[in-house]
Short mmCIF file of C-alpha atoms and ligand atoms in Angstrom, two decimals:
data_model
loop_
_atom_site.label_atom_id
_atom_site.label_comp_id
_atom_site.label_asym_id
_atom_site.label_seq_id
_atom_site.Cartn_x
_atom_site.Cartn_y
_atom_site.Cartn_z
CA MET A 1 -18.85 2.86 -22.59
CA ASP A 2 -14.86 2.60 -23.57
CA PHE A 3 -12.66 -0.13 -22.03
CA GLU A 4 -9.85 1.11 -24.13
CA LEU A 5 -6.76 1.97 -22.25
CA THR A 6 -5.18 5.17 -23.58
CA GLU A 7 -1.91 5.15 -25.72
CA ASP A 8 -0.07 6.34 -22.27
CA GLN A 9 -1.38 3.61 -20.45
CA VAL A 10 -0.76 0.86 -22.90
CA THR A 11 3.10 2.69 -23.14
CA ILE A 12 3.28 2.39 -19.19
CA ARG A 13 1.77 -0.87 -18.47
CA ARG A 14 4.81 -2.29 -21.26
CA ALA A 15 7.67 -0.26 -20.03
CA VAL A 16 7.03 -1.30 -16.27
CA ALA A 17 6.38 -4.96 -17.49
CA GLU A 18 9.79 -4.61 -19.05
CA LEU A 19 12.18 -2.54 -16.09
CA ALA A 20 10.60 -5.16 -13.43
CA GLY A 21 10.54 -8.20 -15.27
CA LYS A 22 14.41 -7.29 -15.16
CA PHE A 23 14.06 -8.68 -11.36
CA ASP A 24 12.92 -12.33 -11.31
CA ASP A 25 11.68 -14.31 -8.91
CA GLN A 26 14.92 -15.64 -7.49
CA TYR A 27 16.13 -12.00 -6.89
CA TRP A 28 12.56 -11.64 -4.89
CA MET A 29 13.07 -14.86 -2.95
CA GLU A 30 16.63 -14.21 -2.24
CA LYS A 31 15.42 -10.64 -0.76
CA ASP A 32 12.77 -11.58 1.22
CA ALA A 33 14.39 -14.86 2.44
CA ALA A 34 17.57 -12.10 3.83
CA HIS A 35 15.31 -9.40 4.94
CA GLU A 36 16.94 -7.20 2.59
CA PHE A 37 15.47 -4.18 1.12
CA PRO A 38 15.23 -4.34 -2.84
CA ALA A 39 17.62 -1.11 -3.26
CA GLU A 40 18.69 -2.11 -6.68
CA PHE A 41 14.91 -2.65 -7.89
CA TYR A 42 14.21 0.81 -5.90
CA GLN A 43 16.49 2.51 -7.63
CA ALA A 44 15.97 1.41 -11.23
CA PHE A 45 12.10 2.42 -10.59
CA ALA A 46 13.46 6.19 -9.52
CA ASP A 47 16.27 6.08 -12.52
CA GLY A 48 13.15 5.51 -14.72
CA GLY A 49 11.26 8.43 -13.50
CA TRP A 50 8.33 5.91 -12.05
CA LEU A 51 8.48 6.99 -8.49
CA GLY A 52 7.08 10.51 -9.36
CA ILE A 53 4.22 9.20 -11.78
CA THR A 54 1.58 11.18 -9.91
CA THR A 55 3.86 13.85 -8.31
CA PRO A 56 3.07 17.32 -10.08
CA GLU A 57 5.49 18.36 -12.77
CA GLU A 58 6.70 21.55 -10.96
CA TYR A 59 8.26 19.19 -8.26
CA GLY A 60 9.94 16.51 -11.02
CA GLY A 61 7.26 14.58 -11.40
CA HIS A 62 5.04 13.40 -14.25
CA GLY A 63 1.66 14.43 -13.33
CA PHE A 64 -0.23 11.17 -14.24
CA GLY A 65 -3.51 10.19 -12.07
CA ILE A 66 -4.62 7.30 -10.25
CA SER A 67 -5.57 5.12 -13.54
CA GLU A 68 -1.63 5.07 -14.22
CA ALA A 69 -0.26 4.38 -10.81
CA ALA A 70 -2.33 1.57 -10.28
CA LEU A 71 -1.25 0.18 -13.82
CA LEU A 72 1.71 0.45 -12.49
CA LEU A 73 1.89 -0.92 -9.57
CA GLU A 74 -0.15 -4.09 -10.91
CA GLU A 75 2.63 -4.46 -13.19
CA VAL A 76 5.11 -4.44 -10.60
CA SER A 77 2.82 -7.07 -8.42
CA ALA A 78 2.01 -9.29 -11.27
CA SER A 79 5.95 -9.49 -12.39
CA GLY A 80 6.61 -11.65 -9.01
CA ALA A 81 7.58 -8.63 -7.61
CA GLY A 82 4.56 -8.86 -5.52
CA MET A 83 4.31 -6.78 -2.30
CA ASN A 84 7.97 -6.96 -1.46
CA GLY A 85 8.43 -4.53 -5.28
CA ALA A 86 5.16 -2.90 -4.54
CA SER A 87 5.90 -1.78 -0.67
CA SER A 88 9.41 -0.53 -1.20
CA MET A 89 7.84 1.97 -3.66
CA HIS A 90 3.76 2.30 -2.65
CA LEU A 91 4.46 5.60 -0.45
CA SER A 92 6.74 7.48 -2.68
CA ILE A 93 4.22 7.09 -5.63
CA PHE A 94 0.90 8.54 -3.46
CA GLY A 95 1.73 8.83 -0.08
CA MET A 96 2.42 12.13 -0.37
CA HIS A 97 -1.10 13.17 -1.15
CA PRO A 98 -2.06 14.78 1.64
CA VAL A 99 1.46 17.34 1.26
CA ILE A 100 0.86 18.17 -2.09
CA VAL A 101 -2.85 19.16 -1.47
CA HIS A 102 -2.29 20.68 1.98
CA GLY A 103 1.30 21.26 2.68
CA SER A 104 3.14 24.24 2.51
CA GLU A 105 5.47 25.07 -0.74
CA GLU A 106 8.52 25.17 1.52
CA LEU A 107 7.29 21.48 2.77
CA LYS A 108 6.80 20.23 -1.14
CA ARG A 109 9.91 21.85 -2.95
CA ASP A 110 12.13 20.51 0.19
CA ASN A 111 10.79 16.98 -0.35
CA LEU A 112 8.81 16.14 -3.16
CA PRO A 113 11.79 16.76 -5.74
CA ARG A 114 13.98 14.18 -3.44
CA ILE A 115 11.35 11.33 -3.38
CA VAL A 116 10.62 11.11 -7.03
CA THR A 117 14.67 10.67 -7.30
CA GLY A 118 14.94 8.28 -4.66
CA ASP A 119 17.08 10.03 -2.61
CA LEU A 120 14.33 10.15 0.22
CA HIS A 121 12.42 7.37 1.57
CA VAL A 122 9.40 8.03 3.85
CA CYS A 123 7.26 6.14 6.12
CA PHE A 124 3.52 6.70 7.24
CA GLY A 125 2.76 6.44 10.73
CA VAL A 126 -0.81 6.19 11.72
CA THR A 127 -1.55 2.88 13.38
CA GLU A 128 -1.01 2.56 16.91
CA PRO A 129 -1.34 -0.31 19.28
CA GLY A 130 -4.25 1.21 21.45
CA ALA A 131 -6.35 2.40 18.45
CA GLY A 132 -6.27 0.02 15.83
CA GLN A 133 -8.32 1.02 12.61
CA ASP A 134 -10.45 3.38 14.90
CA THR A 135 -7.38 6.08 14.01
CA THR A 136 -9.79 8.93 16.17
CA ARG A 137 -8.27 7.16 19.13
CA ILE A 138 -4.68 7.65 18.60
CA THR A 139 -3.02 8.99 21.56
CA THR A 140 0.52 9.72 20.50
CA PHE A 141 0.50 13.71 21.50
CA ALA A 142 2.48 16.47 19.68
CA LYS A 143 2.45 19.52 22.40
CA ARG A 144 3.07 22.79 21.26
CA ASP A 145 6.27 24.36 22.86
CA GLY A 146 7.26 28.04 21.25
CA SER A 147 7.91 27.41 17.49
CA ASP A 148 7.82 23.73 17.63
CA TYR A 149 5.83 20.66 18.73
CA VAL A 150 7.10 17.98 21.03
CA VAL A 151 6.17 14.18 20.54
CA ASN A 152 5.65 11.42 22.55
CA GLY A 153 3.63 8.00 21.72
CA ARG A 154 4.04 4.68 20.01
CA LYS A 155 3.28 3.98 16.55
CA VAL A 156 2.80 0.11 15.53
CA TRP A 157 3.32 -1.84 12.19
CA ILE A 158 5.37 1.57 10.75
CA SER A 159 6.47 0.27 6.80
CA LYS A 160 10.03 0.95 5.64
CA ALA A 161 10.85 3.04 8.84
CA MET A 162 14.17 1.16 8.84
CA GLU A 163 14.81 2.30 5.41
CA SER A 164 13.23 5.87 6.28
CA GLU A 165 14.95 9.45 6.64
CA LYS A 166 11.33 11.04 7.25
CA ILE A 167 8.00 10.10 8.37
CA LEU A 168 4.38 11.03 7.82
CA LEU A 169 3.47 11.69 11.11
CA LEU A 170 -0.64 11.82 12.58
CA THR A 171 -0.86 12.97 16.13
CA ARG A 172 -2.94 14.39 18.67
CA THR A 173 -2.85 17.72 19.27
CA THR A 174 -6.28 18.15 21.36
CA ARG A 175 -6.86 14.92 23.48
CA PHE A 176 -9.73 12.37 22.14
CA GLU A 177 -11.81 13.59 25.32
CA ASP A 178 -11.61 17.43 25.10
CA VAL A 179 -12.80 17.30 21.30
CA THR A 180 -16.82 17.46 20.54
CA LYS A 181 -16.08 16.11 17.09
CA LYS A 182 -13.66 12.76 17.64
CA THR A 183 -12.07 13.57 13.74
CA ASP A 184 -10.88 16.81 15.32
CA GLY A 185 -7.83 17.52 16.90
CA LEU A 186 -5.46 15.63 14.99
CA THR A 187 -2.16 17.32 13.67
CA LEU A 188 -0.18 15.35 10.31
CA PHE A 189 3.57 16.09 10.22
CA LEU A 190 6.19 15.52 7.98
CA THR A 191 9.23 15.58 9.39
CA ASP A 192 12.82 13.87 10.01
CA LEU A 193 12.79 10.32 11.87
CA ASP A 194 15.12 11.27 14.45
CA ARG A 195 17.12 8.25 15.63
CA ASP A 196 17.76 10.24 18.69
CA HIS A 197 14.35 10.11 19.99
CA ILE A 198 12.37 7.77 17.89
CA ASP A 199 13.57 3.71 18.63
CA ILE A 200 12.78 1.29 15.41
CA ARG A 201 12.17 -1.88 16.08
CA PRO A 202 11.39 -4.58 13.50
CA ILE A 203 8.34 -6.61 13.60
CA ALA A 204 9.05 -10.42 13.01
CA LYS A 205 6.23 -11.24 10.22
CA MET A 206 4.79 -13.68 8.41
CA GLY A 207 5.89 -12.53 4.79
CA ARG A 208 6.82 -9.49 2.55
CA ASN A 209 9.65 -9.50 4.13
CA ALA A 210 12.13 -7.45 1.93
CA VAL A 211 10.46 -4.76 3.43
CA THR A 212 10.25 -3.83 7.15
CA SER A 213 7.53 -2.97 9.63
CA ASN A 214 8.59 -1.29 13.00
CA GLU A 215 7.04 -0.79 15.99
CA LEU A 216 8.17 3.19 17.08
CA PHE A 217 8.82 4.67 20.48
CA ILE A 218 8.87 8.37 20.06
CA ASP A 219 10.35 10.46 23.18
CA ASP A 220 10.62 13.79 23.24
CA LEU A 221 10.66 14.31 19.45
CA ARG A 222 11.16 17.90 18.21
CA ILE A 223 9.27 18.81 15.33
CA PRO A 224 9.32 22.58 13.91
CA ALA A 225 5.99 23.94 12.96
CA GLU A 226 7.03 24.11 9.75
CA HIS A 227 7.17 20.63 9.28
CA ARG A 228 3.44 20.49 10.12
CA VAL A 229 1.55 19.95 7.18
CA GLY A 230 -1.99 22.42 6.41
CA GLU A 231 -3.43 23.48 9.72
CA GLU A 232 -3.41 22.13 13.37
CA GLY A 233 -6.46 20.17 14.23
CA GLN A 234 -7.00 19.11 10.16
CA GLY A 235 -4.93 16.10 10.01
CA PHE A 236 -7.62 13.57 9.85
CA LYS A 237 -9.10 15.19 6.90
CA TYR A 238 -5.97 15.53 4.94
CA ILE A 239 -5.69 11.68 5.56
CA LEU A 240 -9.27 11.15 4.71
CA ASP A 241 -8.71 12.67 1.28
CA GLY A 242 -5.76 10.02 0.22
CA LEU A 243 -7.88 7.04 1.42
CA ASN A 244 -9.56 5.70 -1.67
CA PRO A 245 -6.58 6.39 -4.01
CA GLU A 246 -5.15 4.46 -1.31
CA ARG A 247 -7.52 1.51 -1.58
CA MET A 248 -7.19 1.37 -5.62
CA LEU A 249 -3.49 1.44 -5.55
CA VAL A 250 -3.65 -1.66 -2.91
CA ALA A 251 -6.12 -3.49 -5.02
CA ALA A 252 -3.76 -3.03 -8.32
CA GLU A 253 -1.41 -4.84 -5.96
CA ALA A 254 -3.72 -7.42 -4.85
CA LEU A 255 -4.83 -8.13 -8.63
CA GLY A 256 -1.26 -8.15 -9.96
CA LEU A 257 -0.12 -11.06 -7.35
CA GLY A 258 -3.18 -13.15 -8.11
CA ARG A 259 -2.23 -12.77 -12.07
CA ALA A 260 1.41 -13.88 -11.07
CA ALA A 261 -0.07 -16.64 -8.92
CA LEU A 262 -2.20 -17.75 -11.86
CA ARG A 263 0.80 -17.56 -14.41
CA ARG A 264 2.82 -19.97 -12.01
CA ALA A 265 -0.15 -22.38 -11.41
CA VAL A 266 -1.08 -22.63 -14.98
CA ARG A 267 2.78 -23.60 -15.87
CA TYR A 268 2.67 -26.05 -13.16
CA GLY A 269 -0.42 -27.44 -14.42
CA ASN A 270 0.79 -27.93 -17.95
CA GLU A 271 4.24 -29.21 -16.77
CA ARG A 272 3.76 -31.66 -14.42
CA VAL A 273 2.54 -35.38 -15.01
CA VAL A 274 0.72 -37.43 -12.33
CA PHE A 275 -1.45 -40.89 -13.33
CA GLY A 276 0.09 -40.21 -16.75
CA ARG A 277 -1.29 -36.87 -17.83
CA PRO A 278 -0.51 -33.05 -17.05
CA ILE A 279 -2.30 -32.19 -13.62
CA GLY A 280 -4.13 -29.02 -15.09
CA MET A 281 -6.32 -31.64 -17.01
CA ASN A 282 -8.09 -32.60 -13.94
CA GLN A 283 -11.03 -30.15 -13.65
CA GLY A 284 -10.70 -30.20 -9.70
CA LEU A 285 -7.67 -28.63 -10.38
CA GLN A 286 -8.45 -26.86 -13.56
CA PHE A 287 -11.81 -25.24 -12.62
CA PRO A 288 -10.63 -23.51 -9.76
CA LEU A 289 -7.92 -21.65 -11.71
CA ALA A 290 -10.45 -20.58 -14.44
CA ASP A 291 -13.14 -19.47 -11.74
CA SER A 292 -10.11 -17.45 -10.59
CA LEU A 293 -9.51 -15.98 -14.28
CA ALA A 294 -13.05 -15.31 -14.10
CA ARG A 295 -12.66 -12.96 -10.73
CA LEU A 296 -9.53 -11.30 -10.94
CA ASP A 297 -11.33 -10.06 -14.55
CA ALA A 298 -14.38 -9.04 -12.46
CA ALA A 299 -12.13 -7.65 -9.71
CA GLU A 300 -9.99 -5.46 -12.17
CA LEU A 301 -13.06 -4.18 -14.07
CA ALA A 302 -14.30 -2.56 -10.94
CA LEU A 303 -10.86 -1.47 -10.40
CA ARG A 304 -10.70 0.24 -13.59
CA LYS A 305 -14.22 1.83 -12.87
CA ALA A 306 -13.01 3.07 -9.40
CA THR A 307 -9.60 4.45 -10.74
CA TRP A 308 -11.69 6.30 -13.85
CA LEU A 309 -14.12 7.75 -11.56
CA TYR A 310 -11.61 9.19 -9.37
CA ASP A 311 -9.56 10.63 -12.54
CA ASN A 312 -12.47 12.48 -13.57
CA GLY A 313 -13.35 13.74 -9.94
CA ARG A 314 -16.24 11.89 -9.29
CA PRO A 315 -17.38 10.30 -5.88
CA CYS A 316 -16.08 7.18 -6.00
CA GLY A 317 -16.26 5.77 -2.01
CA ARG A 318 -18.72 2.52 -3.20
CA GLU A 319 -16.02 1.77 -6.02
CA ALA A 320 -12.72 2.19 -4.60
CA ASN A 321 -14.26 -0.08 -1.46
CA THR A 322 -15.79 -2.65 -3.65
CA ALA A 323 -12.75 -2.40 -5.82
CA LYS A 324 -10.55 -3.29 -2.63
CA TYR A 325 -12.46 -5.89 -1.64
CA LEU A 326 -12.91 -8.10 -4.86
CA CYS A 327 -9.08 -7.75 -5.82
CA ALA A 328 -7.86 -8.48 -2.29
CA ASP A 329 -10.25 -11.59 -2.35
CA ALA A 330 -9.42 -12.52 -5.88
CA GLY A 331 -5.81 -12.19 -5.52
CA PHE A 332 -5.72 -14.36 -2.21
CA GLU A 333 -7.64 -17.03 -3.83
CA ALA A 334 -5.63 -17.34 -6.87
CA ALA A 335 -2.48 -17.67 -4.48
CA ASP A 336 -4.16 -20.11 -2.27
CA ARG A 337 -5.38 -22.13 -5.49
CA ALA A 338 -1.75 -22.05 -7.19
CA LEU A 339 -0.37 -23.22 -3.93
CA GLN A 340 -2.63 -26.05 -4.11
CA THR A 341 -1.82 -26.51 -7.81
CA HIS A 342 1.68 -27.31 -6.72
CA GLY A 343 0.75 -29.81 -4.06
CA GLY A 344 4.11 -29.96 -1.90
CA MET A 345 5.88 -28.39 -3.89
CA GLY A 346 3.57 -25.41 -3.42
CA TYR A 347 5.10 -25.53 0.22
CA ALA A 348 8.44 -24.89 -0.99
CA GLU A 349 10.19 -21.20 -1.09
CA GLU A 350 11.76 -22.38 -4.74
CA TYR A 351 8.00 -22.04 -6.64
CA HIS A 352 7.79 -18.78 -4.91
CA VAL A 353 3.64 -19.51 -4.73
CA ALA A 354 4.32 -20.00 -1.02
CA ARG A 355 5.93 -16.16 -0.83
CA TYR A 356 2.67 -15.01 -3.20
CA PHE A 357 0.04 -16.77 -0.51
CA ARG A 358 1.68 -14.76 2.34
CA GLU A 359 1.95 -11.73 0.71
CA ALA A 360 -1.80 -11.66 -0.70
CA ARG A 361 -3.36 -12.75 2.60
CA LEU A 362 -1.42 -9.31 3.95
CA LEU A 363 -4.02 -7.22 1.61
CA LYS A 364 -7.35 -8.90 3.15
CA ILE A 365 -6.00 -7.25 6.53
CA ALA A 366 -4.03 -4.01 5.70
CA PRO A 367 -3.74 -0.94 5.06
CA LEU A 368 -7.88 -1.63 5.32
CA SER A 369 -9.36 -4.91 6.49
CA GLN A 370 -12.14 -6.66 4.34
CA GLU A 371 -14.72 -6.22 7.16
CA MET A 372 -13.90 -2.19 7.60
CA VAL A 373 -14.59 -2.32 3.96
CA LEU A 374 -17.45 -4.27 4.75
CA ASN A 375 -18.80 -1.62 7.13
CA TYR A 376 -18.21 1.25 4.70
CA LEU A 377 -20.74 -0.46 2.19
CA GLY A 378 -23.03 -1.57 4.69
CA SER A 379 -23.28 1.28 6.10
CA HIS A 380 -22.17 4.31 3.86
CA VAL A 381 -23.97 2.52 0.49
CA LEU A 382 -26.40 0.50 1.87
CA GLY A 383 -27.47 2.74 4.85
CA LEU A 384 -27.51 0.09 7.46
CA PRO A 385 -26.50 1.22 11.31
CA ARG A 386 -22.74 1.48 11.91
CA SER A 387 -20.89 -0.77 14.38
CA TYR A 388 -17.96 1.51 14.51
C1 LIG B 1 2.43 -5.53 7.08
C2 LIG B 1 1.65 -4.74 7.80
C3 LIG B 1 2.25 -3.44 6.98
C4 LIG B 1 1.72 -2.30 8.10
N1 LIG B 1 2.22 -1.10 7.55
C5 LIG B 1 1.83 0.36 8.27
C6 LIG B 1 1.99 1.35 7.67
O1 LIG B 1 3.16 1.62 7.27
N2 LIG B 1 1.50 2.42 8.80
C7 LIG B 1 0.41 2.62 9.09
O2 LIG B 1 0.38 3.43 9.79
N3 LIG B 1 0.19 1.17 9.52
C8 LIG B 1 0.67 -0.05 9.09
N4 LIG B 1 0.02 -1.28 8.90
C9 LIG B 1 -1.26 -1.49 9.74
C10 LIG B 1 -2.28 -1.76 9.31
O3 LIG B 1 -3.24 -0.77 8.32
C11 LIG B 1 -3.20 -2.36 10.25
O4 LIG B 1 -2.86 -3.20 10.85
C12 LIG B 1 -4.91 -2.53 9.76
O5 LIG B 1 -5.33 -1.34 9.41
C13 LIG B 1 -5.59 -3.42 10.56
O6 LIG B 1 -5.40 -2.66 12.01
P1 LIG B 1 -5.48 -3.50 13.58
O7 LIG B 1 -4.34 -4.45 13.00
O8 LIG B 1 -5.32 -2.53 14.53
O9 LIG B 1 -6.56 -4.38 13.45
P2 LIG B 1 -7.57 -3.85 14.52
O10 LIG B 1 -8.28 -2.82 14.59
O11 LIG B 1 -7.46 -4.27 15.85
O12 LIG B 1 -8.91 -5.02 14.13
C14 LIG B 1 -8.78 -6.54 14.39
C15 LIG B 1 -9.75 -7.14 13.82
O13 LIG B 1 -11.48 -6.75 14.08
C16 LIG B 1 -12.07 -6.27 13.16
N5 LIG B 1 -12.80 -5.39 13.15
C17 LIG B 1 -12.85 -4.23 14.31
N6 LIG B 1 -13.73 -3.41 14.72
C18 LIG B 1 -14.34 -4.02 13.63
C19 LIG B 1 -16.06 -3.59 13.40
N7 LIG B 1 -16.55 -2.63 13.86
N8 LIG B 1 -16.69 -4.81 12.43
C20 LIG B 1 -16.13 -5.61 11.96
N9 LIG B 1 -14.55 -6.11 12.28
C21 LIG B 1 -14.34 -5.20 13.07
C22 LIG B 1 -10.82 -5.76 11.96
O14 LIG B 1 -11.42 -6.00 10.70
C23 LIG B 1 -9.53 -6.88 12.23
O15 LIG B 1 -10.01 -7.90 11.58
C24 LIG B 1 0.60 -2.55 8.56
C25 LIG B 1 0.07 -3.62 9.29
C26 LIG B 1 0.52 -4.84 8.56
C27 LIG B 1 0.05 -6.28 9.03
#
């Protein structure tokens, strides 16, 4: 058993922490309050070549694995950038996986290098109001019309749509009622987010407000067939390929946020004096923080194992789901305890833990809820009957 990070991994970790550290909590507080995309931060990471960490070298990237991408996003989140920082770049880093594996050479050449340089923002359009996490129930429909498809439908929660030029869009090309297997008949496109045919409306939400999430109303959007990713009807399988890595990256973001919260809680616990002693001396506060440290460390081990398995071509569904579950829980718990440690000041924006708390809460819901993780472990791993 080897728990050492490689030399590259140590270097990545250090360099990312240094770059992310240039954008302090004040920056993130202001971006969040103004609902403003962190363009300077994003460009700094693009200029440093970080957006291409997993992109193959022939398309301008570095070709590293998920282990390195997870370290990157963990450090971004842990810097205090949290989900505002991580979500600004999450899709650029791994969202194009279905295109890299299944897309045409033209689609890759046209898009991947521009994503790496930060020039092209892409959002990911899967969720629909009527389908929820039952993705096979989406109804946004792409109807073939000569050399094009014509798309109509509605998406919800699409992050970064306001800032994006393109969308990785999941549609149905055969209706649910007409397929024998419910995962068939879904088709994926990487295409222009044409504002003449897509009405984009931001959703007012609880946190992570520097990155928008949006409703999309798609009305007769024409998509050339060359924008299709892989084969018609196989889109669901292409998305599935990327699910485990996505769970690991989200786990890394939750872990980083938990670390940021714990760091602030410890600082305040040492500084704030009430009843003539630092509040961190009271075991009612100290033990929950020590407990969070233990939980974050344990969750980190689960994550490192999952990313190692994936990068070594081994099955990792159990470990990826476990890592997402444990990191999301430990991250949120740490944020909650950091808020409690700050007392009334925890509720003030000035101390930043309120922002961490709102952002950490998201990771128990999206991109996959804790319940769906347990559904996976219960049915796929333990062999209990499926509820979904
Ligand atoms: C801030 C934010 C950003 C997002 N960004 C994107 C994005 O960029 N692109 C995108 O496509 N989507 C995005 N999403 C959507 C996100 O992936 C979904 O919200 C998430 O998957 C949960 O789906 P849902 O909201 O439809 O919940 P539902 O499917 O409606 O579920 C509601 C609740 O019921 C529970 N539940 C349902 N069925 C079962 C069952 N069988 N057993 C146990 N529990 C069950 C769920 O766990 C959940 O708690 C985003 C969401 C948010 C909040």
